[in-house]
Coordinates of C-alpha atoms and ligand atoms in Angstrom, one line a residue:
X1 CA 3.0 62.1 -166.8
X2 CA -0.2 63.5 -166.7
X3 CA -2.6 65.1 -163.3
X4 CA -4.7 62.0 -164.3
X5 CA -2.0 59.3 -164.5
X6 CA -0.1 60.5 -161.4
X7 CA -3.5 60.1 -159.4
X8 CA -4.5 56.9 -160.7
X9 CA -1.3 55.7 -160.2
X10 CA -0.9 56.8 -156.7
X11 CA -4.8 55.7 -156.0
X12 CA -4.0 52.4 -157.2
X13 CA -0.6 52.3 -154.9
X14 CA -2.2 53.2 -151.7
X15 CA -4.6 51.1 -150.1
X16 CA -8.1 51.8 -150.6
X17 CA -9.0 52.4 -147.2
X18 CA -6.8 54.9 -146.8
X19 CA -8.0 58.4 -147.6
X20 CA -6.1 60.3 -149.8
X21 CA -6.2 64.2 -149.8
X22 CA -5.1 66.3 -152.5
X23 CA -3.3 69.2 -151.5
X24 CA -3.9 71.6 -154.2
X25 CA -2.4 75.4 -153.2
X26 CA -0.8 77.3 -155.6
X27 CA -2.5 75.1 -158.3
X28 CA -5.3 76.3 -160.9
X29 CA -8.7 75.3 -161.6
X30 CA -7.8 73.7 -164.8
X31 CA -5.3 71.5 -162.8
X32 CA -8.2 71.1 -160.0
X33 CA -11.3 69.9 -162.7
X34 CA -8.7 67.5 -163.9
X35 CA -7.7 65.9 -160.7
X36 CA -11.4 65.6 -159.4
X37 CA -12.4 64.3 -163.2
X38 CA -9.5 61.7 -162.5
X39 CA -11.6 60.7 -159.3
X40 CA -10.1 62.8 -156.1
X41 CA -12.4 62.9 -153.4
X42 CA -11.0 64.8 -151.1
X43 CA -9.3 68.4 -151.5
X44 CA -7.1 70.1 -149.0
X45 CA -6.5 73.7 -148.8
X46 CA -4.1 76.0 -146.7
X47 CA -5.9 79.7 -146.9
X48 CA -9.8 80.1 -146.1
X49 CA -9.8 82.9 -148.9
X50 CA -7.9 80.8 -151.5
X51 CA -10.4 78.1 -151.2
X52 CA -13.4 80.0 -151.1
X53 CA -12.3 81.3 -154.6
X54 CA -11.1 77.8 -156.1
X55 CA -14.7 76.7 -154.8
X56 CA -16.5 79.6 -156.6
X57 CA -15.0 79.2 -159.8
X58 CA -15.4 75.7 -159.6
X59 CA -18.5 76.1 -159.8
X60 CA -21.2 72.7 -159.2
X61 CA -18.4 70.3 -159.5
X62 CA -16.6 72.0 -156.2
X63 CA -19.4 70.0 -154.7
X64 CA -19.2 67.1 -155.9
X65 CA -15.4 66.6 -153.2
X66 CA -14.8 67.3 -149.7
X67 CA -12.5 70.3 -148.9
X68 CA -10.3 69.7 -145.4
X69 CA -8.6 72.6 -143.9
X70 CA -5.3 71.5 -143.7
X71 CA -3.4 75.2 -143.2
X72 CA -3.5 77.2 -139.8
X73 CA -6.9 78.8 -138.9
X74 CA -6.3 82.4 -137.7
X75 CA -9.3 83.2 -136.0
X76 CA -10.4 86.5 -138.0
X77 CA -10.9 83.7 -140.4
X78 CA -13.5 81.1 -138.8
X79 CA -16.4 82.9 -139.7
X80 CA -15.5 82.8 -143.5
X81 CA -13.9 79.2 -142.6
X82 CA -17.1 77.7 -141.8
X83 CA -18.9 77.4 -145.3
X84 CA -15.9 76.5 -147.4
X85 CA -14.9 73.4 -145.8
X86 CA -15.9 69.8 -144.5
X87 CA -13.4 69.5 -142.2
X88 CA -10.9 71.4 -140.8
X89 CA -7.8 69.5 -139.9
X90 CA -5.7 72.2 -137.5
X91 CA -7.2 72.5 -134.4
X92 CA -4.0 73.3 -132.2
X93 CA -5.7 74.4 -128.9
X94 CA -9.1 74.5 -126.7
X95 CA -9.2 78.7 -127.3
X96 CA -9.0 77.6 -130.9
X97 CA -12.1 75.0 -130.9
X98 CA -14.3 77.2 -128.7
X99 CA -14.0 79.9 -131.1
X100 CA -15.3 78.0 -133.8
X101 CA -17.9 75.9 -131.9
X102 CA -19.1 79.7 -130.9
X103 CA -19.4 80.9 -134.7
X104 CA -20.7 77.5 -135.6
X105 CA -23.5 77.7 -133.7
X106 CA -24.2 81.5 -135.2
X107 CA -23.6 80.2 -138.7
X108 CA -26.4 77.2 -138.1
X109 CA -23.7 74.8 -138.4
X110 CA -24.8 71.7 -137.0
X111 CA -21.5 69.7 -136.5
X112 CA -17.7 70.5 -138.4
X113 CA -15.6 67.2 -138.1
X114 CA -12.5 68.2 -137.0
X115 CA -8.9 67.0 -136.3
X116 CA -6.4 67.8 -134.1
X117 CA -3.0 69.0 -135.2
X118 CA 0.4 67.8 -133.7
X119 CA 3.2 69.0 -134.0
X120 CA 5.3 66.3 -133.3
X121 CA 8.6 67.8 -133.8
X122 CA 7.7 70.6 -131.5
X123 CA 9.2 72.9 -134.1
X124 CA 8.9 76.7 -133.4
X125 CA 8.4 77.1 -137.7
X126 CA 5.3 74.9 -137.0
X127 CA 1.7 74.9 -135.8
X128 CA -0.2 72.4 -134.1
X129 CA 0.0 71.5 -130.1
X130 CA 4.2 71.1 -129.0
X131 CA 4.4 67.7 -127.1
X132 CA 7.7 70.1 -125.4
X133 CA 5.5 72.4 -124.0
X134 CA 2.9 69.9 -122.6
X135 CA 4.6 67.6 -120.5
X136 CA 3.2 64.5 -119.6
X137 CA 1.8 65.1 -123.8
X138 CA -0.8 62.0 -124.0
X139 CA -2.3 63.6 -120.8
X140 CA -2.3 67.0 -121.6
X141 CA -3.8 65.5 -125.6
X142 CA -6.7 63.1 -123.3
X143 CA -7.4 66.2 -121.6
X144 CA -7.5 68.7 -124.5
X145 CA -9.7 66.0 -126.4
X146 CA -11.8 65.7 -123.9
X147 CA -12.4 69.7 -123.6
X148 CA -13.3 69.8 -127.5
X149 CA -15.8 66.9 -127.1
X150 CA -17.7 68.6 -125.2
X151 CA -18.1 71.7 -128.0
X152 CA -21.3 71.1 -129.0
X153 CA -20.2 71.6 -133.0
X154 CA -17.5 69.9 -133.2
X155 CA -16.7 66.6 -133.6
X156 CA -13.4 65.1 -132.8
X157 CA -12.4 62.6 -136.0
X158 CA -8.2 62.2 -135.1
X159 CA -5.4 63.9 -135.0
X160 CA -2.8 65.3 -138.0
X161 CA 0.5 66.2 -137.9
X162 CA 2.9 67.0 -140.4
X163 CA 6.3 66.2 -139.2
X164 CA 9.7 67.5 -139.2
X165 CA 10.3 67.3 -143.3
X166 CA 13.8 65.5 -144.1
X167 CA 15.4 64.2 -147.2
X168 CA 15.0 61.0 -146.1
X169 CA 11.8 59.8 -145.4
X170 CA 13.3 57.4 -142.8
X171 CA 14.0 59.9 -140.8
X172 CA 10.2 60.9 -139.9
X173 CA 9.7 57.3 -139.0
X174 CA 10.1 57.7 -135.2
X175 CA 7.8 60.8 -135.5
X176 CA 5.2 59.1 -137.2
X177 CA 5.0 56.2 -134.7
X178 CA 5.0 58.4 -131.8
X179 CA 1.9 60.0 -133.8
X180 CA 0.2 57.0 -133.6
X181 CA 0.9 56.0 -130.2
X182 CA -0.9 58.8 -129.0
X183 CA -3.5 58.4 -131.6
X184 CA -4.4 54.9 -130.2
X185 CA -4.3 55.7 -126.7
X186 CA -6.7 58.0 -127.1
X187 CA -8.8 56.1 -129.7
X188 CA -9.3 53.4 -126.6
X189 CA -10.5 55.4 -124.2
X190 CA -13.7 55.8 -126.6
X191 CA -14.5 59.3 -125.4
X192 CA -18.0 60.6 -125.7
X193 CA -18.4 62.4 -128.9
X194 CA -14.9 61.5 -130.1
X195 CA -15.2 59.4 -133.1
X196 CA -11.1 58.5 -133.5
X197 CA -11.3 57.2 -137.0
X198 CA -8.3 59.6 -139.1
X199 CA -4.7 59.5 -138.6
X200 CA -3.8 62.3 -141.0
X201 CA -0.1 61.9 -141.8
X202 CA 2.2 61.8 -144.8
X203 CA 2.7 64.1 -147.9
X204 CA 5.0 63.0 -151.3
X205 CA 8.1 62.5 -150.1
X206 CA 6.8 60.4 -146.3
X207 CA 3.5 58.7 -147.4
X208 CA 5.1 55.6 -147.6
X209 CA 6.7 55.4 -144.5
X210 CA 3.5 56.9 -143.1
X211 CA 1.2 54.5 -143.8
X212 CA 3.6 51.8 -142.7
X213 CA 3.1 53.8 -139.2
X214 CA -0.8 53.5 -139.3
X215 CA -1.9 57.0 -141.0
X216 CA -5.1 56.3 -143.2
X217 CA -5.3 59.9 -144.5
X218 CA -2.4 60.9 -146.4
X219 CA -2.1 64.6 -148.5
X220 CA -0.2 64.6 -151.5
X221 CA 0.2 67.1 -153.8
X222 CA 3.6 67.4 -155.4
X223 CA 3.8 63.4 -156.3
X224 CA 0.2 64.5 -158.2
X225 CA 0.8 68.1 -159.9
X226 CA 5.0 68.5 -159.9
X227 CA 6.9 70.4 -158.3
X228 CA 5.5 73.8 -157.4
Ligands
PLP1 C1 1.5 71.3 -149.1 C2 1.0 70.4 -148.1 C3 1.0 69.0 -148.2 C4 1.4 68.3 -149.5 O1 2.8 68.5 -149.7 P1 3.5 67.8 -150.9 O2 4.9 67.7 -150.5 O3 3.4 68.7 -152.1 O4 2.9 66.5 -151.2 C5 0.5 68.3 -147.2 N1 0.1 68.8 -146.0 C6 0.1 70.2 -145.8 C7 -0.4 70.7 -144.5 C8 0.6 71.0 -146.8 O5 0.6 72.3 -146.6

């Protein structure tokens, strides 16, 4: 099947208030024009410099979809990370969001939606904030929130994580859930500034069992493009 079929046919799977996110690295523009012609909205890149490119030779219709930061942020990268994306989805610590509310303020960036990045499996391989290394974790996540709301250019939109990744899809289930335990605990304490609206979790092989879990924001790309 075609980039276009394997959207449309995803798109019309998923429910239509759940956001889906193309994950588009290592693809080419040619693969990228047809996806957005096929009606993506929403673009997700790993590497500041990679998008930045893809976006310039993209041309006009780069702007015509958001593009979410979805990889790790190194710092030495904010600066160039500010005017390539809408969001960024991998805020993993307070050092992290203070950085970029400092060069976002420089940069005359009003506000950057962002999202903050568990990693639920606490797996060294991973980024994101370990629940192992914050115990009580929905504390230490209230708290952290709460730090980053205050940021005057940034706004707090939910959390992602990407899980542990196993053959079997069922086997993320227990990692999703506790994803979105912590998601709605926080969501209720309606925080100042903290606009809980994004559970970002789910990629080809665990959408499903994602959204069954609560995410509304899932990021596929190997279901839409083939195998990389
Ligand atoms: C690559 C990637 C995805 C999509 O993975 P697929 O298995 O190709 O759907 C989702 N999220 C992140 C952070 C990624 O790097």
């Amino acid at each position: 099947m075609s980039i276009t079929e394997n959207y449309q046919k995803i798109r019309e799977e998923i429910p239509e208030d759940i956001l889906v996110i193309v994950a588009s690295k290592t693809r080419t523009p040619e693969e990228i024009v047809e996806v957005i012609e096929a009606g993506a909205t929403d673009l997700g890149e790993n590497y500041v410099q990679e998008a930045e490119k893809m976006k310039q030779e993209l041309g006009e219709k780069a702007d015509t979809v958001r593009w979410h930061m979805i990889g790790h942020l190194q710092k030495n990268k904010i600066n160039k990370a500010l005017p390539v994306f809408d969001v960024i989805q991998t805020i993993d610590s307070l050092e992290k969001a203070q950085a970029i509310d400092k060069r976002a303020e420089r940069a005359d960036k009003s506000v950057i939606p962002v999202l903050v990045e568990i990693n639920i499996g606490s797996e060294d391989s991973k980024a994101g904030v370990k629940p192992e290394e914050h115990e009580p974790f929905e504390e230490y996540m209230e708290k952290l929130i709460r730090d980053i709301s205050r940021l005057e250019h940034l706004r707090v939109e939910g959390l992602m994580t990407m899980g542990p990744r196993f053959g079997n899809p069922e086997d993320s289930r227990a990692y999703f859930r506790r994803t979105r335990e912590i998601f709605e605990k926080i969501r209720g304490l309606n925080m100042l500034n903290v606009d809980m609206k994004y559970l970002s979790m789910g990629m080809t092989n665990s959408y499903r069992v994602a959204i069954e879990e609560g995410s509304n924001m899932v990021r596929i790309g190997t279901a839409i493009f083939g195998p990389r």
